[in-house]
PDB file of C-alpha atoms in Angstrom:
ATOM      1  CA  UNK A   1     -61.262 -68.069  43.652  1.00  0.00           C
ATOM      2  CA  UNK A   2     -64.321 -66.494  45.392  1.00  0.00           C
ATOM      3  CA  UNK A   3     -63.719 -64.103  48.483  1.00  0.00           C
ATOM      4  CA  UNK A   4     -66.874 -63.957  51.372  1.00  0.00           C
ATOM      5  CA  UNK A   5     -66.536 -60.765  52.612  1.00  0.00           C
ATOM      6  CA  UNK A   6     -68.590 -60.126  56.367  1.00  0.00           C
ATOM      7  CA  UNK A   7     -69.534 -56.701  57.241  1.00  0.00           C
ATOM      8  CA  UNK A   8     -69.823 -56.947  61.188  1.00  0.00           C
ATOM      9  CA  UNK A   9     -71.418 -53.209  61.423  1.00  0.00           C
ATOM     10  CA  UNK A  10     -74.849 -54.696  59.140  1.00  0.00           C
ATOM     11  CA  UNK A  11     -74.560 -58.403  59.475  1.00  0.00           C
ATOM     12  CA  UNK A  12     -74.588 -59.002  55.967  1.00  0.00           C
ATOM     13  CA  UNK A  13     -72.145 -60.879  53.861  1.00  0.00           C
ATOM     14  CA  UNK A  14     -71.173 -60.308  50.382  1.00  0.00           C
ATOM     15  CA  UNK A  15     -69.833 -63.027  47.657  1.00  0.00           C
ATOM     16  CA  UNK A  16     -67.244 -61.834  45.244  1.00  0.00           C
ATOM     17  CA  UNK A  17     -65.588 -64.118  42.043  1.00  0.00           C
ATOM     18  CA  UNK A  18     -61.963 -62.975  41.590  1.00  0.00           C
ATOM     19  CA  UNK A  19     -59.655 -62.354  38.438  1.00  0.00           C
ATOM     20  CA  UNK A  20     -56.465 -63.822  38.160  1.00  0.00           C
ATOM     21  CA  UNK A  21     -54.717 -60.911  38.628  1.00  0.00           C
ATOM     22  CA  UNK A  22     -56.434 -60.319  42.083  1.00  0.00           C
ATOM     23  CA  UNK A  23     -56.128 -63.539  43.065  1.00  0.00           C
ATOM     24  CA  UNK A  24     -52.130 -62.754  43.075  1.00  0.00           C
ATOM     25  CA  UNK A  25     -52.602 -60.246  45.388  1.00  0.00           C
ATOM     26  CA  UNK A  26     -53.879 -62.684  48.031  1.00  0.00           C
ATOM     27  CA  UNK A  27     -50.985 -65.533  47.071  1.00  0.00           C
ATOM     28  CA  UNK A  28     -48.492 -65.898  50.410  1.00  0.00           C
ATOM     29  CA  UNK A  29     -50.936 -64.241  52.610  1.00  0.00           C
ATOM     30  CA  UNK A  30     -52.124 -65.930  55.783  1.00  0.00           C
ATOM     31  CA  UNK A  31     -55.091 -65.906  58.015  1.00  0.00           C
ATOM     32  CA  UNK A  32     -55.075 -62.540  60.303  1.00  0.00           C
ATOM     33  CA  UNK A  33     -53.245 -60.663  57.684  1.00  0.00           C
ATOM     34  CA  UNK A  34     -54.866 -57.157  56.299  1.00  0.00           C
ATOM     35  CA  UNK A  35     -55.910 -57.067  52.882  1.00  0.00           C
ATOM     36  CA  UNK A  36     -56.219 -53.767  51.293  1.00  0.00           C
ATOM     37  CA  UNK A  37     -59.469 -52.930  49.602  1.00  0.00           C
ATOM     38  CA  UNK A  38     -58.010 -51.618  46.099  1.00  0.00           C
ATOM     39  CA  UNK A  39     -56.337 -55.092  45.506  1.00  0.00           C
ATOM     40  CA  UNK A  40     -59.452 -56.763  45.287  1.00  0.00           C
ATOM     41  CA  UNK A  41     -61.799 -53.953  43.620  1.00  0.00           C
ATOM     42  CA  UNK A  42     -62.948 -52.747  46.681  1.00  0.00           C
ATOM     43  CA  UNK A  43     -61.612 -48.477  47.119  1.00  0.00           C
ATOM     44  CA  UNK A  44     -61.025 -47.029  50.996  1.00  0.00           C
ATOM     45  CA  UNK A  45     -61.805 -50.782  52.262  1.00  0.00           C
ATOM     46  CA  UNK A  46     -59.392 -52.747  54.678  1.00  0.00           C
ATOM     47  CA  UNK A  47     -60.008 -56.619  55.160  1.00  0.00           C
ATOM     48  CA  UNK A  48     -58.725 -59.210  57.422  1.00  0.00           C
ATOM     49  CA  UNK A  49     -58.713 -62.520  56.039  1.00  0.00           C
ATOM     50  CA  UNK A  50     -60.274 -64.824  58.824  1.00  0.00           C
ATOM     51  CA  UNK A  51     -60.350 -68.461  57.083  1.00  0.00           C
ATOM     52  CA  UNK A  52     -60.986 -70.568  53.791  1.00  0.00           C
ATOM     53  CA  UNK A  53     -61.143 -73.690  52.080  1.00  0.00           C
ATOM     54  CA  UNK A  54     -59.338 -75.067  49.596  1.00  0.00           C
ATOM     55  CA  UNK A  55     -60.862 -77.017  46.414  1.00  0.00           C
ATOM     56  CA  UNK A  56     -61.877 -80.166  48.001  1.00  0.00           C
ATOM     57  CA  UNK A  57     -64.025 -78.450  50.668  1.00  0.00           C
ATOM     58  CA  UNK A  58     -60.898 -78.987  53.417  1.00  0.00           C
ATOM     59  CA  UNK A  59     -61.311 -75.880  55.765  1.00  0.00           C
ATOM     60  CA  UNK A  60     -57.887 -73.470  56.614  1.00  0.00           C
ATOM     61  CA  UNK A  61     -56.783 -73.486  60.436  1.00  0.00           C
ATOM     62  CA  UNK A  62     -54.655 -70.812  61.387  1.00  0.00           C
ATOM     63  CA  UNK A  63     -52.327 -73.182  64.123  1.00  0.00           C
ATOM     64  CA  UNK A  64     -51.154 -75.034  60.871  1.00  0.00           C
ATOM     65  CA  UNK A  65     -48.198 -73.018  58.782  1.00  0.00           C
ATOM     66  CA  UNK A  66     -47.853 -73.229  55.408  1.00  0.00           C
ATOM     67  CA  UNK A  67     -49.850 -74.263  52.361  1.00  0.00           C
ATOM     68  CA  UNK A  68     -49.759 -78.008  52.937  1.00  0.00           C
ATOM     69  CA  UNK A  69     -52.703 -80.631  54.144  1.00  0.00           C
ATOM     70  CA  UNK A  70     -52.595 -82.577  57.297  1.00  0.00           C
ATOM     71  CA  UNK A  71     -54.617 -85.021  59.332  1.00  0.00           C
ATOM     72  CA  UNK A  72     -54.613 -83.472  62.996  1.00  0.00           C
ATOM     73  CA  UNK A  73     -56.635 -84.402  65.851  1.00  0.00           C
ATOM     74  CA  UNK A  74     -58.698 -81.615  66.674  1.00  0.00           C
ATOM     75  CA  UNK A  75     -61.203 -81.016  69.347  1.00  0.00           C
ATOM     76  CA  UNK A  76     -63.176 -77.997  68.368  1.00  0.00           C
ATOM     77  CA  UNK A  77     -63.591 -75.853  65.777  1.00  0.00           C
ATOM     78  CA  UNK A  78     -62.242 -75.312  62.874  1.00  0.00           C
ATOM     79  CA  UNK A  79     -62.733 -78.380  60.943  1.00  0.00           C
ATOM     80  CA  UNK A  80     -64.869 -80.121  64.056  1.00  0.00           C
ATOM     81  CA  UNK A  81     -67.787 -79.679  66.028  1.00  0.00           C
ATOM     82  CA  UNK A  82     -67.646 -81.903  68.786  1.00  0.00           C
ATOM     83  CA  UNK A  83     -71.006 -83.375  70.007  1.00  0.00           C
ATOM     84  CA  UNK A  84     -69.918 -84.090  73.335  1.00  0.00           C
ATOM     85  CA  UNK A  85     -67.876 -82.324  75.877  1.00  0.00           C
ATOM     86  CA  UNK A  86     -63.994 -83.889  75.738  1.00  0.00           C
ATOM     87  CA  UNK A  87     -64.816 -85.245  71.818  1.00  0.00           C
ATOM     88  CA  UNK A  88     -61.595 -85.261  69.881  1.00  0.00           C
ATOM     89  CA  UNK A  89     -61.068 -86.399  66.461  1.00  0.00           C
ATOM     90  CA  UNK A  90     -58.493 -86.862  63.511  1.00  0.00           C
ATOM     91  CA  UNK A  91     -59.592 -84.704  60.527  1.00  0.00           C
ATOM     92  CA  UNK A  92     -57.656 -83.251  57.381  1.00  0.00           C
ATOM     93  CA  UNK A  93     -57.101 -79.706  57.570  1.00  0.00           C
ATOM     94  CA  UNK A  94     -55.163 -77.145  55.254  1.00  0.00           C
ATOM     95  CA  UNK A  95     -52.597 -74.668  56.351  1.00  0.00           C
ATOM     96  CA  UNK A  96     -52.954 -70.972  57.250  1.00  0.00           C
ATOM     97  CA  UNK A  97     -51.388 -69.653  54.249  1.00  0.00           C
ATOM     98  CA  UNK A  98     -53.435 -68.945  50.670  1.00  0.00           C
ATOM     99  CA  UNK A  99     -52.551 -70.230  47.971  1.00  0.00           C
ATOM    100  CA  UNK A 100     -53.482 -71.999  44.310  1.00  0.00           C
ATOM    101  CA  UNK A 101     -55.563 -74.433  45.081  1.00  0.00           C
ATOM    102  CA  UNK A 102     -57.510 -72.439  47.532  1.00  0.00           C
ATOM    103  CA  UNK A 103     -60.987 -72.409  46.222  1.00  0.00           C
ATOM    104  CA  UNK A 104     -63.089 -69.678  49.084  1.00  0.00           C
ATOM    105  CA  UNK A 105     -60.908 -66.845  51.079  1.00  0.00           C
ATOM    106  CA  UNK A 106     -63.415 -65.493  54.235  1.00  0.00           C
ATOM    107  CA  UNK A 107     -62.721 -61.964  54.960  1.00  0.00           C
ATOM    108  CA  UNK A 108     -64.164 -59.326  57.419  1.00  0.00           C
ATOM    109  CA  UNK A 109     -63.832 -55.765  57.091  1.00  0.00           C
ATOM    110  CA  UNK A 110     -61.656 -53.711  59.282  1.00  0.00           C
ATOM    111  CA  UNK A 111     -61.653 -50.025  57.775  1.00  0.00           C
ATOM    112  CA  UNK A 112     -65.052 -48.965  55.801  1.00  0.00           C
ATOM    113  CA  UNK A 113     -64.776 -47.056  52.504  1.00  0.00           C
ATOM    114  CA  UNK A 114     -66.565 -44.270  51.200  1.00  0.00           C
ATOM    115  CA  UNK A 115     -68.793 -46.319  49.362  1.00  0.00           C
ATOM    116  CA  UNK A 116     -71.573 -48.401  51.294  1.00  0.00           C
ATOM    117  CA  UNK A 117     -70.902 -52.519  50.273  1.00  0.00           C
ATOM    118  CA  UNK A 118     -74.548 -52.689  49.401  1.00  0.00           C
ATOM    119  CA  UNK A 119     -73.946 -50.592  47.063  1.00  0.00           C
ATOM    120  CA  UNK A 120     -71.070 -52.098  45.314  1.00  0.00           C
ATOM    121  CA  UNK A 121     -72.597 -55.041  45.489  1.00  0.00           C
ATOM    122  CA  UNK A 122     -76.102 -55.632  43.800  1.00  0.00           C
ATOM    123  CA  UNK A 123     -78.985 -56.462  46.330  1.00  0.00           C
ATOM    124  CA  UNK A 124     -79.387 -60.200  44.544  1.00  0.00           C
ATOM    125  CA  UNK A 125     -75.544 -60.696  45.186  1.00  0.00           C
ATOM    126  CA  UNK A 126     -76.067 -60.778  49.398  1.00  0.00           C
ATOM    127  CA  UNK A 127     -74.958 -63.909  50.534  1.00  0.00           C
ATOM    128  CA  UNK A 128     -76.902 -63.613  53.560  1.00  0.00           C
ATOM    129  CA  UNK A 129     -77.095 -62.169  56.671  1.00  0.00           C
ATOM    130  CA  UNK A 130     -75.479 -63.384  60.506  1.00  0.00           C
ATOM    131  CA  UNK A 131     -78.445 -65.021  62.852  1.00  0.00           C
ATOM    132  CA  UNK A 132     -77.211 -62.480  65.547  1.00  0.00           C
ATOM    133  CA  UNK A 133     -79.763 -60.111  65.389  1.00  0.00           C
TER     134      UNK A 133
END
């Protein structure tokens, strides 16, 4: 499982491949709850978890419970863009909850740690950074 992890203060985002073992950690959580930096490697660090997708590229939505996939008919984001104003459509979604067969867990940070992410993370591991700027 890889975790994104968005730094709101720089912009940046950072791309981390988990271990078993921390993958655990993350099993049963859901999207909104608080992820505490050791868990995943990162010391003084508090994340939120703020989406996913599981294996087959199906994106997480946090109105669905559980761990299950569903065809729901959706009329914005996440899991549709609609091109025109009042566009609805039926597309397969995957619950709010993490589990096995997730393959990405998104993740903001909350509470920074004494440690700069830039530096944890090499410069050639950056993801990129938000168009915001």
């Amino acid at each position: 499982m890889k975790i994104v992890i968005n730094d709101p203060k720089s912009g940046k985002s950072y791309q981390k491949e988990l271990s078993k073992e921390e993958e655990a950690v993350l099993y049963g959580k859901k999207i909104g709850d608080k992820v505490y930096g050791e868990a995943i490697g990162l010391e003084g660090y508090e994340l939120e978890i703020t989406g996913g997708t599981d294996k087959d590229g199906f994106p997480m939505i946090k109105s669905l419970e559980g761990t299950r996939r569903a065809r729901l008919l959706l009329s914005g984001p996440p899991g549709f863009h609609p091109k025109e104003k009042g566009e609805r459509r039926r597309k397969t979604v995957r619950g709010n909850t993490i589990a096995e067969d997730i393959a990405q867990v998104n993740m903001k940070v909350i509470k920074h740690g004494a440690k700069a992410l830039e530096e944890i993370f090499k410069k050639g591991e950056s993801v990129g950074e938000s168009q915001g700027e």
